[in-house]
Amino acid sequence: MKVLVIGSGGREHCLVWEISKSKLVDKIYAIPGNAGMEKLAECLSMDISSSNFDDILKFVEDKKIDLTVVGPETPLVNGIVDNFKSRGFKIFGPDRKASMLEGSKVFTKELLQKYNIPTPDGIFFKKEDYEDAVYFLKKKGEDKFPVVIKADGLAAGKGVIIAENKEQAIEAVKDCFVRNKFGGSGDRIIIEDFLSGFEVSLLCLCDGSNITPMILAQDYKKIYEGDKGKNTGGMGSYSPVPLVNKGIYEKILSKIMHPAYNALIKEDIRYQGVLYGGLIIADNEPYLLEYNCRFGDPETQAILPRLKEDLVPLLIGCVDGSLGKKKLIWDTNKCVCVVIASNGYPESSSSGDIIEGLDSLNKSDDIDIFHAGTKKSNGNIVTNGGRVLGVVSKADSFKECRQKVYSAIENIKFNGKQYRRDIALRAEGMDQNEL
Ligand SMILES: Nc1ncnc2c1ncn2[C@@H]1O[C@H](COP(=O)(O)OP(=O)(O)O)[C@@H](O)[C@H]1O
Ligand SMILES: [Mg+2]
């Protein structure tokens, strides 16, 4: 089989790596890929951000690709799956309509409200209702803050603002409706109740009629230790999540993931691909914060290394609608991923710095390195953007995982490297919980 992976981040390197272990696969391509994937996949530079997929389709036709796997959300929301399917090519991911679950937070909130699925209460405003939104905030009691302002559409993880008080909330509404900070993505907003709790991600494989949960993971979005500073694309992740006990896990499935999937079927939306539930647990009750329509990054880097079966038949099962209700087989060990980012991230990112120390690590069985922002230059691997590498280790305990990952990171050197030292720290000593 020939497989094409679309995307260029750590998630896609991890997908390529997992797919390369499949007995079914002879050849992997990646568009555009990155320097780390080159040993496993032939990387081709093509634009994946536009909604014109002609070049990619021509490539798939010429090379007789058997399966395409889409990493990022933008091509999915732009309808890459519809384009492929109408030409008879197999592609893993939801179509344009189903991708609305990530592409429009208003669409998802309305669906959740209609079917009584637990989610923070929220109210919607359109751009033309700017004055109403400001009035709504002004008459809200100061004790009702923080509130959460969410731009409707895709915003590369920057469209959610937690406003501590009225002034901040009104500024956030102005960002969307007046300053057009998020373009068309900010033409509609949700003003949502703030919930305190801890977050967890549950990625599920879906074949159009059935939903198969993978394992829980937790990611770290803030740039600094102790969850301080700006939001990023993700600074680390770990799996499983011992903070979630069996009772909470059962509620996540029975109150949220299963009813929401049934609601999609009722609404005539055939969701095929990965459905990523971003959940918050407040007072032992789970609430859905958002859906993503693809594998999460960096969660994927802490999930797939624990999968004890061939990923490719699972992906094909989703595409063909034949996965059914499957129980996936997982390693019982723990997995930790720590992201190393470049200087200045997330405000800015430097590139072109030589990365040293990768070769010695690649020989070690205990560490896997997934590249994100890297490229080849004059025979060296150099940094190429914000998040540079994901360093991943599996072991019997979180403590051991952390020791291995952080000692590996000591050996990786480039100018201005930054990373969080507290990834999975809160899970240390909680190794007995299997979820
Ligand atoms: N209602 C809420 N209460 C508390 N925190 C929230 C709420 N909604 C979002 N957040 C925080 O903001 C982050 C981003 O929101 P999310 O809905 O996941 O959107 P996106 O990932 O598209 O930016 C969440 O991971 C969470 O930390
Ligand atoms: Mg999110």
XYZ file of C-alpha atoms and ligand atoms in Angstrom:
463
model
C 0.000 0.000 0.000
C 1.026 3.583 -0.618
C -0.002 6.106 2.026
C 0.107 9.893 1.882
C 0.124 11.988 5.082
C -0.861 15.646 4.820
C 0.747 18.113 7.232
C 4.133 19.076 8.642
C 4.001 19.000 12.443
C 4.884 16.642 15.272
C 1.470 15.009 14.962
C 2.138 14.160 11.322
C 5.661 12.862 12.055
C 4.125 10.632 14.713
C 1.442 9.432 12.251
C 4.099 8.698 9.611
C 6.157 6.784 12.208
C 3.155 4.723 13.340
C 2.038 4.042 9.750
C 5.601 3.003 8.818
C 5.327 0.117 11.324
C 2.384 -1.372 9.415
C 2.991 -4.563 7.437
C 0.453 -3.337 4.897
C 2.471 -0.278 3.886
C 5.340 -0.210 1.360
C 5.735 3.482 0.733
C 4.818 6.703 2.556
C 4.656 10.218 1.144
C 4.169 13.422 3.123
C 2.929 16.800 1.882
C 4.741 18.987 2.863
C 6.352 16.918 5.677
C 9.437 18.005 7.614
C 13.121 17.122 8.076
C 12.385 14.477 10.702
C 10.055 12.466 8.484
C 12.461 12.187 5.577
C 13.865 8.815 6.674
C 10.374 7.313 6.633
C 8.504 9.298 3.994
C 9.203 11.062 0.716
C 8.329 14.698 1.419
C 6.907 16.989 -1.265
C 6.467 20.701 -1.022
C 2.885 21.703 -1.938
C 0.438 24.241 -0.559
C -2.115 22.633 1.765
C -3.728 25.801 3.094
C -5.802 26.784 0.048
C -9.129 25.236 -0.841
C -7.849 24.160 -4.223
C -6.649 20.578 -3.982
C -5.953 19.970 -7.700
C -2.173 19.517 -7.306
C -2.566 17.072 -4.451
C -5.286 15.149 -6.325
C -3.095 14.916 -9.413
C -0.253 13.577 -7.272
C -2.543 10.974 -5.678
C -3.759 9.887 -9.100
C -0.250 9.720 -10.642
C 1.294 7.804 -7.735
C -1.764 5.585 -7.224
C -1.956 6.413 -3.510
C -4.177 3.929 -1.661
C -4.895 6.015 1.441
C -4.457 9.672 2.374
C -4.430 10.720 6.040
C -5.090 14.374 6.859
C -3.347 15.872 9.905
C -4.434 19.527 10.259
C -7.932 21.008 10.458
C -7.708 23.645 7.725
C -7.806 21.285 4.698
C -10.627 19.312 6.362
C -12.737 22.414 6.946
C -11.895 23.489 3.376
C -13.380 20.255 2.065
C -10.371 18.146 1.040
C -12.300 14.971 1.921
C -15.270 15.909 -0.311
C -12.833 16.552 -3.177
C -11.093 13.218 -2.759
C -14.285 11.192 -2.307
C -15.943 12.667 -5.377
C -12.939 11.405 -7.358
C -13.053 7.973 -5.714
C -9.887 8.288 -3.576
C -9.715 6.939 -0.033
C -9.051 9.631 2.531
C -9.113 9.593 6.340
C -10.947 12.520 7.930
C -14.417 14.058 8.139
C -15.979 15.824 5.162
C -16.644 19.555 5.077
C -20.045 19.314 6.734
C -18.838 17.064 9.569
C -15.713 19.231 10.049
C -18.059 22.048 11.090
C -17.758 20.557 14.572
C -14.355 22.247 14.690
C -14.965 24.863 11.993
C -17.838 26.534 13.850
C -18.056 26.711 17.635
C -21.591 28.152 17.292
C -22.699 25.128 15.239
C -21.328 22.765 17.895
C -22.778 24.692 20.833
C -26.224 24.729 19.189
C -26.021 20.983 18.598
C -24.982 20.332 22.214
C -27.752 22.566 23.559
C -30.385 20.964 21.326
C -29.501 17.476 22.595
C -28.876 18.466 26.244
C -25.245 17.438 26.194
C -23.260 18.945 29.097
C -21.333 22.049 27.988
C -20.855 25.458 29.654
C -23.865 27.744 29.106
C -23.314 30.158 26.286
C -25.088 32.873 24.358
C -24.463 33.837 20.720
C -23.997 37.211 19.054
C -23.535 38.194 15.413
C -21.373 41.079 14.244
C -24.453 43.219 13.608
C -25.471 42.661 17.246
C -22.289 44.309 18.553
C -24.221 46.823 20.707
C -26.339 44.027 22.196
C -23.222 42.042 23.125
C -21.722 45.066 24.901
C -25.036 45.744 26.667
C -25.241 42.098 27.752
C -21.774 42.341 29.317
C -22.418 45.748 30.917
C -25.489 44.568 32.761
C -23.779 41.405 33.984
C -22.826 41.499 37.689
C -19.091 41.780 38.428
C -19.398 38.521 40.379
C -20.305 36.708 37.124
C -16.745 37.081 35.780
C -14.543 35.605 34.384
C -16.452 34.877 31.197
C -15.144 33.245 28.068
C -15.437 34.946 24.657
C -15.073 32.574 21.711
C -14.689 33.470 18.067
C -16.819 31.084 16.000
C -14.402 29.932 13.300
C -10.856 28.598 13.001
C -8.331 30.882 14.704
C -5.219 28.711 15.148
C -5.860 28.371 18.881
C -6.028 32.140 19.449
C -9.778 32.748 19.199
C -10.709 32.067 22.842
C -10.317 34.858 25.383
C -10.827 34.393 29.109
C -11.967 37.808 30.317
C -11.398 38.412 34.018
C -13.685 41.470 34.155
C -16.135 43.617 32.144
C -13.480 45.766 30.504
C -11.525 42.783 29.224
C -14.714 41.149 27.996
C -15.786 44.246 26.064
C -12.279 44.544 24.577
C -12.506 40.894 23.466
C -15.850 41.575 21.776
C -14.282 44.594 20.040
C -11.355 42.407 18.894
C -13.868 40.190 17.121
C -16.478 42.644 15.834
C -14.660 45.978 15.472
C -10.959 45.275 15.008
C -11.665 42.120 12.991
C -8.725 40.394 14.643
C -9.945 36.966 13.544
C -11.316 37.942 10.132
C -14.516 36.127 9.194
C -13.912 33.646 12.054
C -14.935 36.425 14.465
C -18.196 37.398 12.733
C -20.064 35.362 15.311
C -19.097 34.826 18.945
C -20.161 32.860 21.983
C -20.084 34.443 25.428
C -19.752 31.457 27.689
C -19.705 30.718 31.426
C -16.259 30.061 32.836
C -15.823 26.687 34.538
C -13.014 25.809 36.964
C -11.618 22.342 36.715
C -9.041 20.250 34.917
C -8.999 19.465 31.209
C -8.608 16.192 29.391
C -8.751 15.134 25.742
C -10.502 12.050 24.427
C -9.806 11.152 20.807
C -12.237 8.694 19.211
C -12.107 6.816 15.919
C -15.403 7.088 14.026
C -16.585 5.095 11.010
C -19.823 6.970 10.297
C -22.019 4.768 12.506
C -19.826 3.821 15.462
C -17.472 5.584 17.822
C -14.387 3.896 19.303
C -12.580 5.783 22.073
C -8.801 5.844 22.099
C -7.084 6.551 25.436
C -7.255 9.735 27.478
C -4.487 12.299 27.246
C -3.787 15.673 28.768
C -1.994 18.504 27.057
C -0.328 21.667 28.317
C -1.291 24.751 26.340
C 0.478 27.539 28.250
C 4.043 28.511 27.467
C 5.311 28.640 31.065
C 5.436 26.215 33.964
C 2.473 26.265 36.321
C 0.193 27.019 33.331
C 1.276 30.642 33.120
C 1.769 32.936 30.142
C 0.396 32.837 26.627
C -1.420 29.996 24.929
C 0.617 27.904 22.489
C -0.063 25.044 20.099
C 0.833 22.755 23.030
C 4.012 22.402 25.105
C 3.648 18.765 26.124
C 1.249 15.926 26.825
C 0.940 12.636 28.640
C -1.184 9.514 28.659
C -3.028 7.893 30.434
C -4.654 10.491 32.726
C -4.842 9.158 36.299
C -6.813 12.235 37.470
C -9.800 10.749 35.649
C -11.346 7.895 37.605
C -13.633 5.208 36.210
C -16.791 7.074 37.224
C -15.803 10.245 35.378
C -14.658 8.250 32.372
C -18.008 6.460 32.135
C -19.788 9.832 32.286
C -17.587 11.231 29.500
C -18.734 8.374 27.298
C -22.367 8.056 28.371
C -23.253 11.744 28.797
C -21.117 13.315 26.085
C -19.309 11.297 23.436
C -21.999 8.693 22.658
C -25.048 11.018 22.786
C -23.231 13.643 20.713
C -22.345 11.053 18.080
C -25.934 9.834 17.997
C -27.047 13.455 17.656
C -24.818 13.813 14.595
C -26.402 10.742 13.040
C -29.881 12.179 13.733
C -28.812 15.433 12.082
C -27.719 13.430 9.037
C -24.021 14.097 9.600
C -21.910 11.057 8.885
C -18.736 11.721 10.846
C -15.762 9.610 9.752
C -12.255 10.172 11.102
C -10.975 11.226 14.509
C -13.381 13.087 16.745
C -11.429 14.870 19.466
C -13.399 15.866 22.558
C -11.831 18.694 24.556
C -13.359 18.258 28.021
C -13.258 20.031 31.343
C -14.032 18.182 34.581
C -15.637 20.443 37.178
C -16.819 18.965 40.508
C -16.497 15.453 39.093
C -18.782 16.261 36.145
C -17.478 16.387 32.568
C -18.449 19.219 30.166
C -17.543 19.496 26.522
C -15.527 22.642 25.740
C -14.939 21.934 22.074
C -14.626 19.328 19.382
C -11.679 19.084 17.030
C -12.029 17.176 13.790
C -8.548 15.610 13.693
C -5.776 14.119 15.808
C -4.636 16.548 18.520
C -1.094 17.790 18.745
C 0.809 17.060 20.994
C -1.700 14.520 22.416
C -1.173 12.189 19.452
C 2.517 11.958 20.330
C 1.619 10.556 23.768
C -1.211 8.309 22.496
C -0.058 6.496 19.355
C 3.197 5.170 20.893
C 0.980 3.136 23.280
C -1.219 1.605 20.554
C -0.525 -2.139 20.425
C -2.081 -2.832 17.056
C -1.614 -1.795 13.453
C -3.043 1.708 12.983
C -3.585 1.371 9.229
C -6.510 -1.126 9.287
C -8.158 1.092 11.915
C -7.856 4.124 9.637
C -9.193 2.132 6.681
C -12.071 0.878 8.867
C -13.061 4.508 9.509
C -12.875 5.387 5.810
C -14.815 2.304 4.667
C -17.381 2.480 7.466
C -16.376 -0.983 8.664
C -14.566 -0.314 11.955
C -17.629 -1.147 14.035
C -17.541 -1.115 17.819
C -13.970 -2.092 18.467
C -11.997 -2.346 21.671
C -8.505 -1.087 20.957
C -5.456 -2.709 22.513
C -3.062 -0.447 24.420
C 0.233 -0.815 26.254
C -0.312 -0.577 29.991
C 2.710 1.702 30.404
C 2.833 5.507 30.517
C 3.887 7.950 27.840
C 5.148 11.524 28.136
C 5.847 14.053 25.358
C 7.730 17.295 26.023
C 7.840 19.933 23.298
C 10.981 22.000 22.717
C 10.169 25.368 21.171
C 12.311 28.057 19.636
C 13.293 31.365 21.128
C 10.477 33.905 21.408
C 7.645 31.392 20.858
C 4.668 31.913 20.894
C 4.897 35.666 20.143
C 7.540 35.120 17.488
C 9.705 32.278 16.324
C 13.300 32.173 15.244
C 14.528 29.796 12.576
C 17.786 28.633 11.013
C 19.482 27.636 14.293
C 21.471 24.406 14.007
C 20.071 21.582 16.169
C 22.776 19.407 17.717
C 22.617 16.093 19.542
C 19.814 14.418 17.592
C 21.874 11.534 16.162
C 23.013 10.163 19.487
C 19.392 10.084 20.676
C 17.942 8.418 17.604
C 19.867 5.261 18.467
C 18.240 4.966 21.859
C 15.220 2.667 22.050
C 13.706 4.548 24.920
C 13.245 7.928 23.267
C 11.381 8.924 20.136
C 11.792 12.361 18.663
C 9.039 13.804 16.508
C 9.976 16.847 14.491
C 7.658 19.825 14.079
C 9.496 22.990 13.021
C 12.694 21.645 11.444
C 14.291 21.675 8.011
C 17.523 20.587 6.348
C 20.074 23.268 5.525
C 23.640 22.618 4.268
C 23.573 19.088 5.663
C 22.387 20.219 9.091
C 18.962 20.004 10.688
C 17.970 23.524 11.673
C 15.006 25.067 13.442
C 12.136 26.213 11.252
C 9.533 27.841 13.444
C 7.774 27.841 16.799
C 7.508 24.333 18.090
C 10.627 22.470 16.995
C 10.632 18.941 18.457
C 8.531 16.585 20.572
C 10.612 14.318 22.817
C 8.686 11.198 23.797
C 9.326 8.343 26.200
C 7.369 5.321 27.390
C 8.024 3.595 30.736
C 6.300 1.801 33.616
C 5.911 4.991 35.629
C 5.446 8.677 34.880
C 8.532 9.402 36.993
C 10.687 7.182 34.782
C 9.191 8.704 31.600
C 9.995 12.176 32.859
C 13.541 11.238 33.825
C 14.227 9.800 30.374
C 12.658 12.669 28.457
C 14.342 15.409 30.445
C 17.762 13.785 30.317
C 17.374 13.399 26.534
C 16.461 17.082 26.260
C 19.736 17.997 27.992
C 21.566 16.499 25.008
C 19.608 18.400 22.364
C 21.093 21.812 21.792
C 20.069 24.830 19.771
C 20.091 28.565 20.337
C 17.279 29.764 22.591
C 15.626 26.357 23.122
C 12.773 26.548 25.621
C 10.571 23.888 27.201
C 8.450 23.310 30.293
C 9.925 21.214 33.075
C 6.594 20.311 34.675
C 5.018 18.133 31.978
C 3.243 15.137 33.610
C 4.580 16.178 37.020
C 1.054 16.112 38.449
C 0.655 12.484 37.348
C 3.800 11.301 39.131
C 3.054 8.715 41.781
C -0.403 8.034 40.294
C 0.693 5.106 38.144
C -1.894 2.628 39.380
C -4.807 4.208 37.477
C -5.098 2.666 34.019
C -7.440 5.091 32.291
N -16.030 27.659 29.437
C -14.741 27.589 29.746
N -14.357 27.606 31.047
C -13.054 27.574 31.382
N -12.039 27.533 30.482
C -12.356 27.509 29.177
C -13.719 27.530 28.739
N -13.734 27.492 27.394
C -12.436 27.453 27.000
N -11.608 27.476 28.059
C -10.122 27.445 28.030
O -9.670 27.939 26.778
C -8.967 26.935 26.051
C -9.295 27.045 24.575
O -10.675 26.850 24.360
P -11.223 25.807 23.294
O -12.700 25.810 23.418
O -10.519 24.516 23.480
O -10.849 26.493 21.909
P -9.567 26.439 20.946
O -8.802 25.188 21.264
O -10.179 26.432 19.599
O -8.799 27.683 21.234
C -9.408 25.634 26.685
O -8.440 24.626 26.527
C -9.599 26.042 28.137
O -8.359 26.090 28.818
Mg -8.834 23.562 22.430
